[in-house]
Amino acid sequence: LFGLAIGDALGAPVEFLHLPQIKAHYGEKGIADFDRWGGFKPGSYTDDTQMSLATAQGCIKAFHNQKVGKLFDPVTEVYQCYLEWFATQDDPQQRRGPGGTCLSALGSGKMGTIEKKINNSKGCGGVMRTAPAGLAFPADAAFRRGAEFAAITHGHPSGYLSAGFLSEMIAHIIEGKQLEEAIERSIRTLKTYDGHEEMLGFVQRALTLSTSQDLVEDSIVAIGEGWVGEEALGIALYCSLKYPHDCQAATLAAINHSGDSDSTGSITGTILGTLLGIESIPEKWARGVENSETIQKISEELLEIRP
């Protein structure tokens, strides 16, 4: 969760800038530390982290309900937490660049599902918020849960299958699998879903590019800009595979491009934060990210509910 929030906060100031603009402002290596954005102080995160924490809290509530004998329905609990987040969006201090699809879907009064799609959006607003499904559920359930959570607002297969893929990957890593094996196992599950072909192509592209000698900047361009689910996950997979032992390098690579820098940084930080642990994250970032105590508390609660 710290990797997630930090990657988000690092990428937020450059989300809508092209790479030459980022370099012109921050130097040839690009942005490398927290900075102010949108009137918020350095270390402030966006809607990506807000909604990820909502996902985590929904999972926690569902498990507590199960413990006291109430109905165990994580999707409904997560949906309710999303609605609570939606209700905060009239507050300028809480409105952190929310995606139009999330706002319109949650404002519709209808909850989308994989079977009953609410729209045909494949924006990255699904995958950017569902990693906590991999923290709360075992690998054999995480894909389905992550996809269900994303399908609440995003109806295109690439919008929710990218979320399922990330969630299962995270679960495998927690269960002791290395990154490549976590990806391979998640590919097997992905192939069992209708409409998986596009998402699979981007996973395979990330795998191929990660072993090439092409410049990192060029490889990211070859994957996309990250505004849609398959591209955001593809960029994060590529950066994680390129720097599997260096959370800082991977996250900075994932934010310094012409695209959705906060989402790709967030997903990359999630993957390598899970793989390498809190020790891999610079202490100044862990302390300096917004609401670090809340992130710590939710992290501990997730650890308690994990089977």
C-alpha positions as semicolon CSV with decimal commas, in nm:
position;residue;x (nm);y (nm);z (nm)
1;L;0,000;0,000;0,000
2;F;0,288;0,237;0,064
3;G;0,435;0,161;-0,278
4;L;0,093;0,228;-0,429
5;A;0,042;0,565;-0,259
6;I;0,399;0,679;-0,316
7;G;0,396;0,594;-0,686
8;D;0,069;0,783;-0,715
9;A;0,200;1,091;-0,532
10;L;0,523;1,093;-0,734
11;G;0,339;1,076;-1,065
12;A;0,065;1,325;-0,985
13;P;0,258;1,645;-1,071
14;V;0,342;1,520;-1,423
15;E;0,027;1,325;-1,512
16;F;-0,072;1,549;-1,802
17;L;0,276;1,644;-1,924
18;H;0,462;1,501;-2,220
19;L;0,809;1,362;-2,148
20;P;0,995;1,658;-2,308
21;Q;0,796;1,893;-2,081
22;I;0,883;1,680;-1,776
23;K;1,253;1,692;-1,865
24;A;1,243;2,064;-1,936
25;H;1,105;2,127;-1,588
26;Y;1,283;1,862;-1,379
27;G;1,601;1,786;-1,574
28;E;1,708;1,509;-1,809
29;K;1,626;1,231;-1,560
30;G;1,276;1,367;-1,505
31;I;1,087;1,401;-1,181
32;A;1,255;1,213;-0,896
33;D;1,080;1,327;-0,578
34;F;0,750;1,455;-0,444
35;D;0,635;1,791;-0,574
36;R;0,331;2,012;-0,544
37;W;0,043;1,955;-0,782
38;G;-0,303;2,104;-0,825
39;G;-0,269;2,316;-0,512
40;F;-0,178;2,015;-0,296
41;K;0,146;1,983;-0,102
42;P;0,426;1,742;-0,204
43;G;0,343;1,382;-0,114
44;S;-0,031;1,425;-0,173
45;Y;-0,191;1,137;-0,360
46;T;-0,477;1,132;-0,611
47;D;-0,806;0,951;-0,653
48;D;-0,605;0,635;-0,736
49;T;-0,500;0,594;-0,374
50;Q;-0,828;0,723;-0,235
51;M;-1,018;0,453;-0,424
52;S;-0,757;0,184;-0,350
53;L;-0,799;0,252;0,022
54;A;-1,177;0,235;-0,031
55;T;-1,129;-0,108;-0,190
56;A;-0,921;-0,219;0,107
57;Q;-1,177;-0,093;0,356
58;G;-1,458;-0,270;0,171
59;C;-1,267;-0,598;0,189
60;I;-1,200;-0,547;0,559
61;K;-1,569;-0,478;0,629
62;A;-1,673;-0,790;0,437
63;F;-1,440;-1,013;0,638
64;H;-1,557;-0,863;0,966
65;N;-1,918;-0,930;0,861
66;Q;-1,826;-1,291;0,794
67;K;-1,664;-1,319;1,135
68;V;-1,987;-1,217;1,313
69;G;-2,208;-1,434;1,096
70;K;-2,336;-1,170;0,855
71;L;-2,357;-1,206;0,477
72;F;-2,012;-1,225;0,319
73;D;-2,042;-1,007;0,008
74;P;-1,718;-0,823;-0,069
75;V;-1,847;-0,671;-0,392
76;T;-2,138;-0,497;-0,222
77;E;-1,916;-0,376;0,062
78;V;-1,658;-0,239;-0,181
79;Y;-1,933;-0,073;-0,383
80;Q;-2,063;0,097;-0,069
81;C;-1,713;0,225;0,008
82;Y;-1,690;0,362;-0,346
83;L;-2,020;0,541;-0,294
84;E;-1,883;0,690;0,028
85;W;-1,580;0,809;-0,167
86;F;-1,810;0,950;-0,437
87;A;-1,996;1,151;-0,172
88;T;-1,670;1,328;-0,078
89;Q;-1,608;1,461;-0,428
90;D;-1,789;1,790;-0,369
91;D;-1,510;1,880;-0,125
92;P;-1,226;2,054;-0,315
93;Q;-0,972;1,909;-0,070
94;Q;-1,091;1,556;-0,144
95;R;-1,138;1,592;-0,519
96;R;-0,809;1,464;-0,655
97;G;-0,863;1,441;-1,030
98;P;-1,125;1,165;-1,032
99;G;-1,190;0,987;-1,361
100;G;-1,507;1,070;-1,547
101;T;-1,604;0,704;-1,582
102;C;-1,587;0,642;-1,208
103;L;-1,791;0,953;-1,137
104;S;-2,060;0,882;-1,395
105;A;-2,087;0,514;-1,303
106;L;-2,111;0,574;-0,930
107;G;-2,351;0,862;-0,986
108;S;-2,583;0,646;-1,194
109;G;-2,730;0,459;-0,897
110;K;-2,645;0,128;-1,066
111;M;-2,370;-0,118;-0,982
112;G;-2,201;-0,271;-1,282
113;T;-2,101;-0,639;-1,290
114;I;-1,905;-0,857;-1,528
115;E;-2,230;-1,008;-1,653
116;K;-2,434;-0,684;-1,652
117;K;-2,200;-0,417;-1,779
118;I;-2,268;-0,056;-1,687
119;N;-2,072;0,083;-1,987
120;N;-1,799;-0,018;-2,230
121;S;-1,514;0,174;-2,067
122;K;-1,167;0,024;-2,044
123;G;-1,009;0,324;-1,871
124;C;-0,745;0,250;-1,608
125;G;-0,978;0,360;-1,328
126;G;-1,048;-0,007;-1,255
127;V;-0,697;-0,151;-1,238
128;M;-0,555;0,147;-1,051
129;R;-0,772;0,079;-0,744
130;T;-0,806;-0,298;-0,711
131;A;-0,465;-0,421;-0,593
132;P;-0,600;-0,460;-0,236
133;A;-0,803;-0,757;-0,364
134;G;-0,471;-0,937;-0,394
135;L;-0,385;-0,841;-0,038
136;A;-0,718;-0,961;0,103
137;F;-0,783;-1,278;-0,097
138;P;-0,578;-1,588;-0,181
139;A;-0,451;-1,629;-0,535
140;D;-0,728;-1,866;-0,641
141;A;-0,992;-1,603;-0,562
142;A;-0,810;-1,274;-0,618
143;F;-0,853;-1,252;-0,997
144;R;-1,230;-1,284;-0,979
145;R;-1,260;-1,037;-0,692
146;G;-1,037;-0,777;-0,855
147;A;-1,229;-0,806;-1,182
148;E;-1,561;-0,776;-0,999
149;F;-1,449;-0,465;-0,813
150;A;-1,338;-0,299;-1,138
151;A;-1,654;-0,402;-1,326
152;I;-1,859;-0,193;-1,081
153;T;-1,756;0,105;-1,296
154;H;-1,576;-0,031;-1,604
155;G;-1,755;-0,266;-1,842
156;H;-1,497;-0,341;-2,113
157;P;-1,302;-0,667;-2,061
158;S;-0,968;-0,483;-2,068
159;G;-1,102;-0,250;-1,801
160;Y;-1,178;-0,527;-1,552
161;L;-0,947;-0,810;-1,662
162;S;-0,644;-0,587;-1,610
163;A;-0,769;-0,540;-1,253
164;G;-0,816;-0,912;-1,204
165;F;-0,470;-0,982;-1,341
166;L;-0,302;-0,736;-1,106
167;S;-0,495;-0,867;-0,807
168;E;-0,395;-1,228;-0,870
169;M;-0,033;-1,127;-0,928
170;I;-0,021;-0,950;-0,594
171;A;-0,170;-1,253;-0,420
172;H;0,087;-1,486;-0,577
173;I;0,373;-1,260;-0,471
174;I;0,246;-1,252;-0,113
175;E;0,226;-1,631;-0,123
176;G;0,595;-1,651;-0,211
177;K;0,605;-1,659;-0,591
178;Q;0,865;-1,462;-0,782
179;L;0,751;-1,198;-1,027
180;E;0,782;-1,404;-1,346
181;E;0,592;-1,698;-1,196
182;A;0,322;-1,468;-1,058
183;I;0,276;-1,327;-1,408
184;E;0,269;-1,673;-1,570
185;R;0,008;-1,805;-1,328
186;S;-0,204;-1,494;-1,375
187;I;-0,184;-1,540;-1,754
188;R;-0,339;-1,887;-1,713
189;T;-0,634;-1,741;-1,526
190;L;-0,668;-1,451;-1,771
191;K;-0,707;-1,695;-2,060
192;T;-1,016;-1,846;-1,898
193;Y;-1,212;-1,520;-1,938
194;D;-1,400;-1,407;-2,247
195;G;-1,247;-1,104;-2,416
196;H;-0,899;-1,164;-2,276
197;E;-0,708;-1,137;-2,603
198;E;-0,631;-0,766;-2,592
199;M;-0,510;-0,775;-2,233
200;L;-0,299;-1,083;-2,301
201;G;-0,132;-0,907;-2,592
202;F;-0,018;-0,621;-2,372
203;V;0,115;-0,857;-2,104
204;Q;0,316;-1,041;-2,368
205;R;0,443;-0,713;-2,512
206;A;0,566;-0,607;-2,168
207;L;0,742;-0,940;-2,121
208;T;0,913;-0,916;-2,460
209;L;1,023;-0,555;-2,420
210;S;1,161;-0,618;-2,071
211;T;1,430;-0,844;-2,218
212;S;1,518;-0,616;-2,508
213;Q;1,799;-0,363;-2,521
214;D;1,566;-0,081;-2,624
215;L;1,567;0,238;-2,421
216;V;1,318;0,235;-2,135
217;E;1,153;0,550;-2,269
218;D;1,106;0,392;-2,612
219;S;0,969;0,069;-2,467
220;I;0,708;0,255;-2,266
221;V;0,601;0,443;-2,580
222;A;0,563;0,106;-2,755
223;I;0,320;-0,003;-2,483
224;G;0,117;0,317;-2,469
225;E;0,037;0,606;-2,238
226;G;-0,151;0,423;-1,964
227;W;-0,491;0,589;-1,990
228;V;-0,662;0,254;-2,047
229;G;-0,637;-0,059;-1,836
230;E;-0,428;-0,279;-2,064
231;E;-0,172;-0,003;-2,122
232;A;-0,144;0,099;-1,756
233;L;-0,086;-0,260;-1,647
234;G;0,149;-0,322;-1,940
235;I;0,368;-0,026;-1,848
236;A;0,375;-0,129;-1,481
237;L;0,465;-0,488;-1,570
238;Y;0,742;-0,370;-1,799
239;C;0,895;-0,135;-1,540
240;S;0,870;-0,400;-1,268
241;L;1,038;-0,661;-1,487
242;K;1,306;-0,415;-1,597
243;Y;1,398;-0,323;-1,238
244;P;1,285;-0,624;-1,031
245;H;1,524;-0,548;-0,745
246;D;1,485;-0,170;-0,731
247;C;1,146;-0,032;-0,633
248;Q;1,268;0,327;-0,660
249;A;1,409;0,290;-1,012
250;A;1,103;0,104;-1,136
251;T;0,860;0,359;-0,996
252;L;1,053;0,655;-1,137
253;A;1,065;0,486;-1,478
254;A;0,690;0,434;-1,461
255;I;0,611;0,801;-1,396
256;N;0,850;0,965;-1,641
257;H;0,656;0,924;-1,965
258;S;0,390;1,103;-2,168
259;G;0,078;0,964;-2,011
260;D;-0,111;0,868;-1,697
261;S;0,194;0,891;-1,473
262;D;0,020;0,866;-1,137
263;S;-0,166;0,547;-1,230
264;T;0,134;0,372;-1,386
265;G;0,351;0,480;-1,093
266;S;0,091;0,359;-0,847
267;I;0,057;0,014;-1,007
268;T;0,434;-0,028;-1,037
269;G;0,483;0,077;-0,675
270;T;0,220;-0,175;-0,576
271;I;0,392;-0,464;-0,753
272;L;0,746;-0,399;-0,631
273;G;0,635;-0,282;-0,290
274;T;0,472;-0,622;-0,248
275;L;0,768;-0,807;-0,396
276;L;1,048;-0,627;-0,210
277;G;0,880;-0,500;0,107
278;I;0,878;-0,170;0,291
279;E;1,257;-0,182;0,322
280;S;1,283;-0,120;-0,054
281;I;1,107;0,216;-0,027
282;P;1,307;0,525;0,074
283;E;1,212;0,617;0,429
284;K;1,158;0,982;0,339
285;W;0,890;0,876;0,092
286;A;0,720;0,640;0,336
287;R;0,712;0,914;0,598
288;G;0,631;1,194;0,357
289;V;0,341;1,043;0,168
290;E;-0,002;1,175;0,266
291;N;-0,182;0,998;0,553
292;S;0,103;0,754;0,614
293;E;-0,043;0,653;0,951
294;T;-0,376;0,566;0,790
295;I;-0,200;0,361;0,523
296;Q;-0,009;0,177;0,796
297;K;-0,330;0,106;0,988
298;I;-0,516;-0,027;0,684
299;S;-0,213;-0,238;0,590
300;E;-0,218;-0,402;0,933
301;E;-0,593;-0,464;0,912
302;L;-0,551;-0,631;0,572
303;L;-0,279;-0,852;0,715
304;E;-0,515;-0,961;0,993
305;I;-0,796;-1,067;0,758
306;R;-0,585;-1,247;0,499
307;P;-0,660;-1,622;0,512
